[in-house]
XYZ file of C-alpha atoms in Angstrom:
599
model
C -14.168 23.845 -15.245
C -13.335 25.942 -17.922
C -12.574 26.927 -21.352
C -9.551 29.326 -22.621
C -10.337 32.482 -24.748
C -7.526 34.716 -25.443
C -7.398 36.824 -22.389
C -7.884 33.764 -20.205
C -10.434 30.895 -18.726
C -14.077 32.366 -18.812
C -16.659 29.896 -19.502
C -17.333 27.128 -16.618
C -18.009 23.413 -17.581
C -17.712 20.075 -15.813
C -14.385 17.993 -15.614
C -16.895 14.809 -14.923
C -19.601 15.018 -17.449
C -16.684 15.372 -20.509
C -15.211 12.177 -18.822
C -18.482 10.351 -19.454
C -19.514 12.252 -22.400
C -16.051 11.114 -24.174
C -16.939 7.300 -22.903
C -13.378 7.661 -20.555
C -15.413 6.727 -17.421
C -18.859 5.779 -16.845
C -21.592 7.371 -15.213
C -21.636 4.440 -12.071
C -17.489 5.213 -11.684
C -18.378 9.520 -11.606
C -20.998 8.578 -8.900
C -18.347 6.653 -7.144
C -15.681 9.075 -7.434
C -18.308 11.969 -6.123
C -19.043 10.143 -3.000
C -15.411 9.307 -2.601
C -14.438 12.773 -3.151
C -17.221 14.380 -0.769
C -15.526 11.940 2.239
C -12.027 12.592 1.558
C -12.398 16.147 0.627
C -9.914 16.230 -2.552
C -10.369 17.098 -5.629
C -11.969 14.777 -8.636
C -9.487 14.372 -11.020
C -6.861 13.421 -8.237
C -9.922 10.803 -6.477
C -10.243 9.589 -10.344
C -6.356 8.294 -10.589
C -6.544 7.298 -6.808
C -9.168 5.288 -7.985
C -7.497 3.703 -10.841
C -10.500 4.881 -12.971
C -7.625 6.839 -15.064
C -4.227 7.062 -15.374
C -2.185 10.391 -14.250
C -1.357 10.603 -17.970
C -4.624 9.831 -18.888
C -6.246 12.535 -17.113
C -3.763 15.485 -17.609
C -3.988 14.901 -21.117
C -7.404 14.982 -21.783
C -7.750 17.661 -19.324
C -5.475 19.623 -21.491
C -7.225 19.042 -24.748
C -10.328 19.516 -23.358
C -9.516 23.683 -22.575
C -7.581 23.740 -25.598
C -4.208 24.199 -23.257
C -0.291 22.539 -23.740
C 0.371 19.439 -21.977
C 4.093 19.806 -20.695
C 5.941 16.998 -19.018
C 8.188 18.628 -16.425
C 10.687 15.411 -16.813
C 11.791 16.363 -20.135
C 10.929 20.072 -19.981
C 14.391 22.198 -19.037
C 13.237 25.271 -17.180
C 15.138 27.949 -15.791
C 15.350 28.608 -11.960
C 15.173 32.582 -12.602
C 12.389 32.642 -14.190
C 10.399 30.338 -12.205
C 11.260 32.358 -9.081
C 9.394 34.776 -10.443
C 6.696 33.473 -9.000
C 7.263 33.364 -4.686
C 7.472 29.741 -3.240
C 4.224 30.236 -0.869
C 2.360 30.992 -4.388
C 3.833 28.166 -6.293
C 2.791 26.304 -3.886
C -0.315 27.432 -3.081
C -1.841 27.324 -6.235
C 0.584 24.253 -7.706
C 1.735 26.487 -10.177
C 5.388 27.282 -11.870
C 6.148 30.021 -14.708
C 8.056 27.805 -16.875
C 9.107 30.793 -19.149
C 8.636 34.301 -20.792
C 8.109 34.715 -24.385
C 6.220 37.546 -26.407
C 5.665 39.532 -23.146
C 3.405 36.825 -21.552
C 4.453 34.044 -19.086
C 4.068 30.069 -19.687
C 2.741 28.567 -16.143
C 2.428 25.505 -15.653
C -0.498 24.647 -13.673
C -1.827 20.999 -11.703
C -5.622 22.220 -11.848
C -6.545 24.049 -14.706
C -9.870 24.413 -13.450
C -9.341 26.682 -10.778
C -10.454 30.170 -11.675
C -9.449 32.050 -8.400
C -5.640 30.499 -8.851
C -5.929 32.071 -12.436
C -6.886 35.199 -11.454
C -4.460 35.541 -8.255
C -1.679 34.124 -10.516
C -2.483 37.223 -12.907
C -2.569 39.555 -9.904
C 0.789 38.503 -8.481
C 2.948 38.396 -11.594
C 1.309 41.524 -12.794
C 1.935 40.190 -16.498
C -0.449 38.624 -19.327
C -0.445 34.741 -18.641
C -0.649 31.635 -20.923
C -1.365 27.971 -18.632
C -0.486 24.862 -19.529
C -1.044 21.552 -18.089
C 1.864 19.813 -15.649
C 1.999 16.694 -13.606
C 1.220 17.904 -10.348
C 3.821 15.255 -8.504
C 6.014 16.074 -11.281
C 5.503 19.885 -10.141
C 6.184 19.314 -6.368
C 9.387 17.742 -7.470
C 10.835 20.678 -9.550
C 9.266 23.340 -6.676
C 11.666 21.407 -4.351
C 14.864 21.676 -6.398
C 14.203 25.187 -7.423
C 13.061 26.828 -4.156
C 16.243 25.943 -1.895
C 16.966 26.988 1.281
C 20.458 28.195 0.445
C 20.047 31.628 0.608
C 17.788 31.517 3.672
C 20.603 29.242 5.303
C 22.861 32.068 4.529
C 21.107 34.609 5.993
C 20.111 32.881 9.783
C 23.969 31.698 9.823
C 25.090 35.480 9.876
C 22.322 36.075 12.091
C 23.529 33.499 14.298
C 26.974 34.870 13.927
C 26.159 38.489 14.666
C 24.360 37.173 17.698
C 27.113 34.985 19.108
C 29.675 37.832 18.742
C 28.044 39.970 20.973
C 28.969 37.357 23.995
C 29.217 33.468 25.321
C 25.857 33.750 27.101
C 24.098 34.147 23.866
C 24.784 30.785 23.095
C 23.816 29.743 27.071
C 20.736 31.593 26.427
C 19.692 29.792 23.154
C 20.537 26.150 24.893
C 18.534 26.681 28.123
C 15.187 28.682 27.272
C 12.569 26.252 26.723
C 10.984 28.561 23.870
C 13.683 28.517 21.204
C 11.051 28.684 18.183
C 12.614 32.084 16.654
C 15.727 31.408 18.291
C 18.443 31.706 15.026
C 20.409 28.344 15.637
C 16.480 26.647 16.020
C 15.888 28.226 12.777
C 18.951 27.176 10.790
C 18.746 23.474 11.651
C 15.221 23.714 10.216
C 15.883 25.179 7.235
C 18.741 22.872 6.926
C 16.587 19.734 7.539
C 13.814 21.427 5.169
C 16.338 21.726 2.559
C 18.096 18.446 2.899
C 14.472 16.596 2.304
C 13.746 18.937 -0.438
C 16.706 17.452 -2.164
C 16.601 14.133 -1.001
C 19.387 14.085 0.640
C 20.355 11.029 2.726
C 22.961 12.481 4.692
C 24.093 16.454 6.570
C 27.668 16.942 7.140
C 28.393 19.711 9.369
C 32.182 20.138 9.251
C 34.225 22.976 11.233
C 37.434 23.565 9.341
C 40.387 26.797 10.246
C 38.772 29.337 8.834
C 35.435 28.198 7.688
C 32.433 26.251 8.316
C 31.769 23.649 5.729
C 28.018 22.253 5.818
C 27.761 19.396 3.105
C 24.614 16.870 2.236
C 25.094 14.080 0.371
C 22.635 13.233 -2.894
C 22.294 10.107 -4.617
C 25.812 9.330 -3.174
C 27.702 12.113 -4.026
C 28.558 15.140 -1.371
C 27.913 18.778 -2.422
C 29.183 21.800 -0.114
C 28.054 24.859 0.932
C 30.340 27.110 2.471
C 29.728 29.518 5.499
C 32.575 32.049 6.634
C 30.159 32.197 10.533
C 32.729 29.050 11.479
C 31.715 30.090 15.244
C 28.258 29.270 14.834
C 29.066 25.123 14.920
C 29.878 25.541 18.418
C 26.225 26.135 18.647
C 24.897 24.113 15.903
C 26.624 20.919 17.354
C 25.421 21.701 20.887
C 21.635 22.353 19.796
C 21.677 19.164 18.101
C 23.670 17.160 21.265
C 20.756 18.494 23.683
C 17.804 17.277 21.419
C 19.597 13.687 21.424
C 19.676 13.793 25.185
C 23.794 13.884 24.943
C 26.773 15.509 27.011
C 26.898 18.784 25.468
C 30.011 19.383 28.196
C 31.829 16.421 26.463
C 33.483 17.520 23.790
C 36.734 15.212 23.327
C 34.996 11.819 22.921
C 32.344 10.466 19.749
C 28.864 10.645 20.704
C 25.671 8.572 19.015
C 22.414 9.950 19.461
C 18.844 9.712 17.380
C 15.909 12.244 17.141
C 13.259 12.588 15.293
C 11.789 15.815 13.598
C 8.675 16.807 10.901
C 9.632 18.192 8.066
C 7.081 19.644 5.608
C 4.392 17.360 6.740
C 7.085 13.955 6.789
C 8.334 12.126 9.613
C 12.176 11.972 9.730
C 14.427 10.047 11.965
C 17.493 11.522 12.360
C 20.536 9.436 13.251
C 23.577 11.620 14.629
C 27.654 10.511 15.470
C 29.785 12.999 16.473
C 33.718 13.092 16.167
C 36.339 15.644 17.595
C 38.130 17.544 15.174
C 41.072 19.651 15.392
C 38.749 22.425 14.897
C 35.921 21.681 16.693
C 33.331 18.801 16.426
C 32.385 17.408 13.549
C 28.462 16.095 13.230
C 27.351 13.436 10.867
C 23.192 12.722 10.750
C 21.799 10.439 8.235
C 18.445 10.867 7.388
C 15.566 8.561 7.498
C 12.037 9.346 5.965
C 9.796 7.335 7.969
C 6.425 8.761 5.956
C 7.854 7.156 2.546
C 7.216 3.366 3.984
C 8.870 0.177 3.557
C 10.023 -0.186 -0.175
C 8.532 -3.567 -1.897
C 11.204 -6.130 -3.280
C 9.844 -4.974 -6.560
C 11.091 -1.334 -5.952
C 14.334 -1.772 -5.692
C 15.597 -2.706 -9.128
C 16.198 -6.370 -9.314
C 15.305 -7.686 -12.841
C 12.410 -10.143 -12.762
C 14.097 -12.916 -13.148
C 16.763 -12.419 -10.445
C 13.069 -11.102 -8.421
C 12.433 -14.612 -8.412
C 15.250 -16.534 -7.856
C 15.462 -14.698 -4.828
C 12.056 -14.452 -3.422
C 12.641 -18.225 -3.509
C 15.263 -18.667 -1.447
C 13.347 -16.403 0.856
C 10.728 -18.402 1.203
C 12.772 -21.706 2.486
C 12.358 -23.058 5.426
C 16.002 -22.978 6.583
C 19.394 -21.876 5.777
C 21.108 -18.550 5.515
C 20.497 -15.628 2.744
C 23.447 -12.477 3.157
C 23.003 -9.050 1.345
C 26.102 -7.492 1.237
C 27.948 -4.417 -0.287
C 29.736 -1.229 1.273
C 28.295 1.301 3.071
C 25.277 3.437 1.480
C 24.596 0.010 -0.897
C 21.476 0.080 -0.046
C 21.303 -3.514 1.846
C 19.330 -1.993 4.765
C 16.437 -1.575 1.879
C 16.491 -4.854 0.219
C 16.617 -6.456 4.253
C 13.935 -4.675 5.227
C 11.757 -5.300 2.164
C 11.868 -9.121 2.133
C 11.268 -8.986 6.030
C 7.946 -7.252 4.701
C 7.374 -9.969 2.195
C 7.621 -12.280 5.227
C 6.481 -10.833 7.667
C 2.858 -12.488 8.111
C 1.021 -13.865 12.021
C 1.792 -17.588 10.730
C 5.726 -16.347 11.435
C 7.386 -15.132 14.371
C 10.201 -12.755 13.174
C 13.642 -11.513 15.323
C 15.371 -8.704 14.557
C 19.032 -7.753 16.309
C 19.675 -4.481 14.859
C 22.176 -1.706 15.278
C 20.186 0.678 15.224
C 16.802 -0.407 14.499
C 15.964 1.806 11.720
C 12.502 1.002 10.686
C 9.694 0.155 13.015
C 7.871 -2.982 11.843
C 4.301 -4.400 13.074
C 4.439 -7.646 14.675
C 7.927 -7.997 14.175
C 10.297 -8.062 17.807
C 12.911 -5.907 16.863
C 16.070 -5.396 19.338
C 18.143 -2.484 19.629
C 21.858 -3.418 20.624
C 23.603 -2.205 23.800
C 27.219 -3.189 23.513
C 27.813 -0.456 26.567
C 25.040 -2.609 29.050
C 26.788 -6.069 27.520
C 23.574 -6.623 25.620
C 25.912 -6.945 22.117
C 24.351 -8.705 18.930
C 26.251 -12.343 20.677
C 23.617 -11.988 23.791
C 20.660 -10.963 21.830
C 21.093 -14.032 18.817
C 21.418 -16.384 21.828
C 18.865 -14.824 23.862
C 16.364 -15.027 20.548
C 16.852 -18.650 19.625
C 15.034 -19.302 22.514
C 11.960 -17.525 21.740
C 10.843 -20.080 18.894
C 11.704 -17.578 16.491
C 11.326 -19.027 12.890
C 12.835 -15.987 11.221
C 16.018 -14.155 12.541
C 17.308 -11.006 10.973
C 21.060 -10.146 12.108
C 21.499 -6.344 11.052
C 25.125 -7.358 10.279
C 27.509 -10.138 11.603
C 30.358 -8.194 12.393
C 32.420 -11.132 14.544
C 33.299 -14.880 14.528
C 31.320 -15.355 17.931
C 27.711 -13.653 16.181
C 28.528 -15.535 12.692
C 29.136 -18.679 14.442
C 25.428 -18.506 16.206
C 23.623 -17.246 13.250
C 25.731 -20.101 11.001
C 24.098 -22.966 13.880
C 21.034 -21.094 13.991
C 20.809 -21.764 9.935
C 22.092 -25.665 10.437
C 18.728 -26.215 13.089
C 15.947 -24.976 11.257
C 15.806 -21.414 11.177
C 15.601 -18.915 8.578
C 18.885 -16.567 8.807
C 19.522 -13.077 7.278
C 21.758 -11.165 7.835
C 24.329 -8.442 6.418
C 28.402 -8.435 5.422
C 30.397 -5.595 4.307
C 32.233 -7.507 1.500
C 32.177 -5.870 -2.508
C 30.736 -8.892 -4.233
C 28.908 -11.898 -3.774
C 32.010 -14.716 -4.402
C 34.328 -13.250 -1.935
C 31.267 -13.188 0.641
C 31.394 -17.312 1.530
C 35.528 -16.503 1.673
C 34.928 -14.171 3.923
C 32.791 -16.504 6.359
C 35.755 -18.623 6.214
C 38.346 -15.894 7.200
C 36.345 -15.041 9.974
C 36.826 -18.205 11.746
C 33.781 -20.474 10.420
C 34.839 -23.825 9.623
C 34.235 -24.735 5.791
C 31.950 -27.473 6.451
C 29.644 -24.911 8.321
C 29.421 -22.507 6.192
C 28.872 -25.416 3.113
C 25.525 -26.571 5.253
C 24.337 -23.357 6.287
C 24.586 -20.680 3.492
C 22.217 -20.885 0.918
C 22.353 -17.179 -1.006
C 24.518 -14.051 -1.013
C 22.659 -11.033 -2.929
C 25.648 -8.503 -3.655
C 24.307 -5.027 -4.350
C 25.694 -1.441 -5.438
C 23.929 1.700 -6.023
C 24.592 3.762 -9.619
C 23.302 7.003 -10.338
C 20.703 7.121 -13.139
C 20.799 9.541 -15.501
C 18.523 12.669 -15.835
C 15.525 12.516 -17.853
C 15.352 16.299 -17.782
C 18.595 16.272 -19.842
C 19.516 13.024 -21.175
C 21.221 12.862 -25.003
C 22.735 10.225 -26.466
C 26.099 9.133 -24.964
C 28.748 8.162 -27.973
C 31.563 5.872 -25.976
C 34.883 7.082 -25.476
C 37.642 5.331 -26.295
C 38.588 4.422 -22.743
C 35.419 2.780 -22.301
C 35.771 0.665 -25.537
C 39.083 -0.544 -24.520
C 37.161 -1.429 -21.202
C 33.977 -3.278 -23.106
C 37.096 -5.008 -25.390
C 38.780 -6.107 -22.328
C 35.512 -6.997 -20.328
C 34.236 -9.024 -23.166
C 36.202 -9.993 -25.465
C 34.635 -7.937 -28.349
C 32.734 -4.604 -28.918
C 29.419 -6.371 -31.069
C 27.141 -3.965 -32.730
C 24.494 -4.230 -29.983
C 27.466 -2.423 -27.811
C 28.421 0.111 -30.270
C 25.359 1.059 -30.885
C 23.145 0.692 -27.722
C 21.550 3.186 -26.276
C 23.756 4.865 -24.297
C 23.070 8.212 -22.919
C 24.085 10.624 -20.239
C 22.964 13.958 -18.993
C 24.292 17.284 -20.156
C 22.929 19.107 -16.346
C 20.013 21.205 -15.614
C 18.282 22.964 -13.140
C 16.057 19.616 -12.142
C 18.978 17.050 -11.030
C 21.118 20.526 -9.784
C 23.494 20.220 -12.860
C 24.847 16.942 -11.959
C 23.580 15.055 -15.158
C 21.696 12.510 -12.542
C 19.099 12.233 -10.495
C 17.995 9.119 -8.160
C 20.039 5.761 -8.000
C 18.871 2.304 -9.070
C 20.763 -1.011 -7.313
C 22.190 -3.626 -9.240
C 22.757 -7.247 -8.159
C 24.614 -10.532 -8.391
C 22.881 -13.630 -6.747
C 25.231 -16.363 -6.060
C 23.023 -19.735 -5.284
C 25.103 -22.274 -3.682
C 24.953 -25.411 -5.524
C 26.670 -28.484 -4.777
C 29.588 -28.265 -6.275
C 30.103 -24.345 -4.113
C 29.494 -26.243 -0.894
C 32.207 -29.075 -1.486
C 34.496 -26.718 -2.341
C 33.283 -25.061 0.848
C 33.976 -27.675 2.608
C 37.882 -28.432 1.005
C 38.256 -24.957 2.145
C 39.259 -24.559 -2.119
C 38.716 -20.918 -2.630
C 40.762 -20.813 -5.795
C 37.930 -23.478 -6.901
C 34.974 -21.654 -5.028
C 35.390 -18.596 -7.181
C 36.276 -20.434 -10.327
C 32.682 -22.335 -10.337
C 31.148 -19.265 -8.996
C 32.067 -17.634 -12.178
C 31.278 -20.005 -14.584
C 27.392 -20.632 -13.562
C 25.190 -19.906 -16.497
C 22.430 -18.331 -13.438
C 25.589 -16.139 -12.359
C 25.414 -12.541 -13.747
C 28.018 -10.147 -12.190
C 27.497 -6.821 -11.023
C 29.733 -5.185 -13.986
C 27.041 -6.877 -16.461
C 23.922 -5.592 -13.957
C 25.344 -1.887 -14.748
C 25.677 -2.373 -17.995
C 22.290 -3.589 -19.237
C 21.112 -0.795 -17.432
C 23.920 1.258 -19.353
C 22.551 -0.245 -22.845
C 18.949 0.641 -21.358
C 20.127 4.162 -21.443
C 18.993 4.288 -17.478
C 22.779 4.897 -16.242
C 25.540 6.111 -18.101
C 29.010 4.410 -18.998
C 30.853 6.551 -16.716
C 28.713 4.766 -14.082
C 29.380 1.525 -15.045
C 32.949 2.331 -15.156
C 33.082 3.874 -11.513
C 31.348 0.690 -10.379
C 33.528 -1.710 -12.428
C 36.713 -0.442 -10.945
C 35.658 -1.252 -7.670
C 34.424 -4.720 -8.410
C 37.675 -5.541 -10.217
C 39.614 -3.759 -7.529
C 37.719 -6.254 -4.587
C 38.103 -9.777 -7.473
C 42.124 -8.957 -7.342
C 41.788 -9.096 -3.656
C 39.726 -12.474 -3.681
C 42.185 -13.496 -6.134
C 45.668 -12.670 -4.205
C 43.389 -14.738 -1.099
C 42.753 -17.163 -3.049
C 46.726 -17.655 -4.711
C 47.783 -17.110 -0.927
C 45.277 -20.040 0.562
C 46.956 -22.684 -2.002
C 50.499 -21.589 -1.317
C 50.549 -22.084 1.891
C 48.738 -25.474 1.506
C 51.178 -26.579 -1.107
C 54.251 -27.388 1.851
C 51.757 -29.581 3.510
C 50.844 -31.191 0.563
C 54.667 -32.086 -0.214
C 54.990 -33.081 3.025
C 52.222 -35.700 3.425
């Protein structure tokens, strides 16, 4: 290590013996984290946190006072994308450095290691300019690298490529689809940079859209799509059939939807890639969504649910019988909270079934089926087919007909543990829904135990976060919603983002679920059973346990973790989807009432 003068880091000392010297570790723990180090081959201060002999926050900061240096936190620091560039990607990231800005003719760069004379002096070299360092998270670091250094341009540039390429004849495009090495081939080379930049971002889902004139290539980021434009429109022709070979499809068939999966490595990550296509008037239009197999299995406590709610339903989990539904729309994030309490219960005491559609994540010891609706082998078969292999867990990835909720509703009533998804918008009109489908009350009464109703909102950007005052429209909302605006509402902590460079000028970055648990009591299951859904949702509503997804957004809202216009966009829906229940519900008495009269 070293110490800063005022042309830069001379003198050499040792990041371990200030640790124990200042009493923040012991001399056993730097032994320990020595021989640690020497096996894994890292460096100390990061074999230190992985330790849990410091914190992250711990380290940095002392490592900061220590050489007399700034501590910056890169979540709250707003940085601008020119001036970091000056700095090449492959150095950034070579030496975990960013210039975070120019003032007084020297440049501000953030560093992860301090320590590391040669970066210093190759950092000097390369920016050819006088050079101040200051201490940065280094995840916090990799993060911001990823959102600055996009592939945008360098998409640009292999599409015209591409295009140039493809103009000078049709057996270009032969050419590219049948060699075997395709490495530096341009259409190989703009899928990777798409994929690289797509995981950079964390986007969840490519769009790759031919329109007239234009070829519209759009990824999706915590929910929302963002476009990129490319005037090449003849180079998704070649795109689409790259991507169609590498699933194993037709690339001949061009008139019919296709489904195929792949898997590629981005950037040291293992992605699964899951790919429909649909014909377009112009062309073929290719949807993948993206599925980082490296990041593991989230934990029930990752995925937002308040403690409280945590428990409530881990317990239901953890009986021996009955049925538990997650539902919500598309991109909800069910797959997640599934997935995570099969990983809570997943254990060799259990044997687990899975019928999934596709089977996303690969789980040990758990049998997971994929479906085959083409071969007859539809979610129907496989339930049926599982209940005989003394299964005493059975995951249904959704029940999309009467015949597969039926089984899974018996399959509950016998002594099995059930999960399973619907695509309903709230937790209430979920048992309804059973109902429509064909169940009989009475069924559904003995078999469902829990529905767990989830959305996703957008939470707002620490980078650039202010306080939020409420606008009059969402006043009248609060006044509306609940009864009265109290001072706690006035005055909580609402805030929203202004846009920066780190969350792409969007104001947000990253999505946290909310949740409404509806427990079914005794009084839910005889109305259940009455078939009463004017009653079912009426008692719903009125359980003290019972908080709604509206009030889930806005405690978080209050928290100042989403903002009101998220709470808003979510609220519309929900009270959109409790009209519908509602109109059901109005419709199911009226046409009992004749009956009634009659008797």
């Amino acid at each position: 290590m070293f110490t800063e003068h005022a042309t830069g880091p001379r003198q050499k000392i040792r990041i371990g013996d200030l640790l124990v010297k200042n009493g923040v570790i012991t001399d056993e723990q730097l032994i320990n984290a020595l021989t640690t180090q020497k096996k894994t081959g890292g460096k100390l201060g990061n074999t230190l946190i992985e330790l849990g002999l410091v914190t992250s926050h711990q380290f940095h900061e002392f490592l900061a006072s220590q050489m007399n240096l700034p501590f910056i936190d890169l979540k709250h620091y707003n940085y601008k994308p020119e001036v970091v560039r000056l700095l090449t990607e492959t150095a950034a990231r070579r030496f975990r450095a960013m210039v975070l800005s120019q003032e007084d003719a020297r440049l501000l760069v953030g560093v992860a290691d301090p320590t590391d004379i040669y970066a210093y002096d190759e950092l000097t070299k390369i920016l050819k300019q006088p050079i101040k360092m200051a201490v940065v998270y280094e995840t916090e670091l990799l993060k911001a690298l990823d959102t600055v250094y996009r592939r945008t341009k360098e998409i640009v540039t292999i599409a015209e490529e591409l295009g140039e390429e493809l103009s000078q004849g049709d057996t270009n495009l032969e050419r590219l689809l049948t060699e075997t090495d395709v490495e530096d081939a341009p259409v190989v080379r703009l899928l990777k940079s798409l994929f690289e930049d797509a995981v950079q971002v964390g986007a969840s889902d490519i769009h790759i859209e031919p329109d007239e004139k234009v070829l519209r290539i759009r990824q999706r980021i915590d929910g929302v799509l963002y476009e990129q434009i490319m005037k090449e429109k003849r180079i998704a022709s070649a795109l689409v059939s790259r991507l169609k070979l590498v699933c194993g499809l037709d690339i001949s068939e061009r008139r019919l939807p296709q489904d195929g999966r792949f898997n590629v490595r981005v950037k040291g990550r293992s992605v699964d890639i899951r790919l429909s296509t649909m014909p377009l008037q112009y062309g073929e239009s290719v949807v993948m969504r993206l599925l980082d197999q490296s990041s593991g299995i989230l934990q029930l406590e990752q995925v937002g649910m308040s403690a409280a709610l945590l428990k409530r339903f881990r317990h239901q989990l953890h009986q021996p019988h009955g049925l538990v539904l997650v539902t919500g729309p598309t991109g909800s994030g069910k797959t997640t909270t599934l997935y995570g309490a099969l990983n809570e219960l997943n254990s060799e005491e259990k044997k687990i079934i899975t019928v999934e559609d596709p089977v996303e994540y690969r789980l040990p010891r758990i049998n997971q089926v994929q479906v085959h609706p083409k071969i007859g082998l539809d979610f129907a078969r496989v339930l049926r087919a599982g209940l005989r292999q003394d299964p005493d867990i059975v995951m249904v990835g959704e029940m999309r007909d009467k015949e597969t909720s039926d089984i899974a509703l018996r399959a509950a009533m016998t002594g099995h543990l059930v999960l399973s998804t619907l695509h309903t918008n709230d937790a209430i009109s979920t048992a309804l829904r059973l109902v429509e489908m064909g169940a009989e009350g009475y069924v559904v009464a003995s078999s469902l135990r829990a529905v767990l109703a989830q959305r996703l909102v957008r939470k707002v950007c620490e980078s650039c976060s202010h306080s939020d005052s409420l606008e009059p429209g969402s006043t009248s909302w609060l006044q509306n919603y609940h009864g009265r605006v109290d001072f706690q509402i006035e005055n909580g902590g609402f805030r929203k983002g202004r846009g920066c460079p780190a969350c792409n000028n969007t104001g947000y970055s990253g999505r946290i679920g909310i949740f409404e648990l509806l427990e079914i009591n005794f009084d839910l299951a005889d109305a259940l059973r009455r078939n009463d859904s004017a009653s079912f949702a009426a008692i719903a509503q009125n359980l003290p346990s019972f908080v709604s997804l509206a009030d889930s957004a806005l405690v978080l809202a209050l928290e100042g973790v989403t903002s009101m216009e998220e709470v808003l966009r979510v609220s519309g829906q929900i009270e959109e989807s409790l009209q519908l229940a509602t109109n059901s519900s109005q419709k199911a008495v009226s046409t009992e009432q004749p009956n009634n009269s009659a008797e």
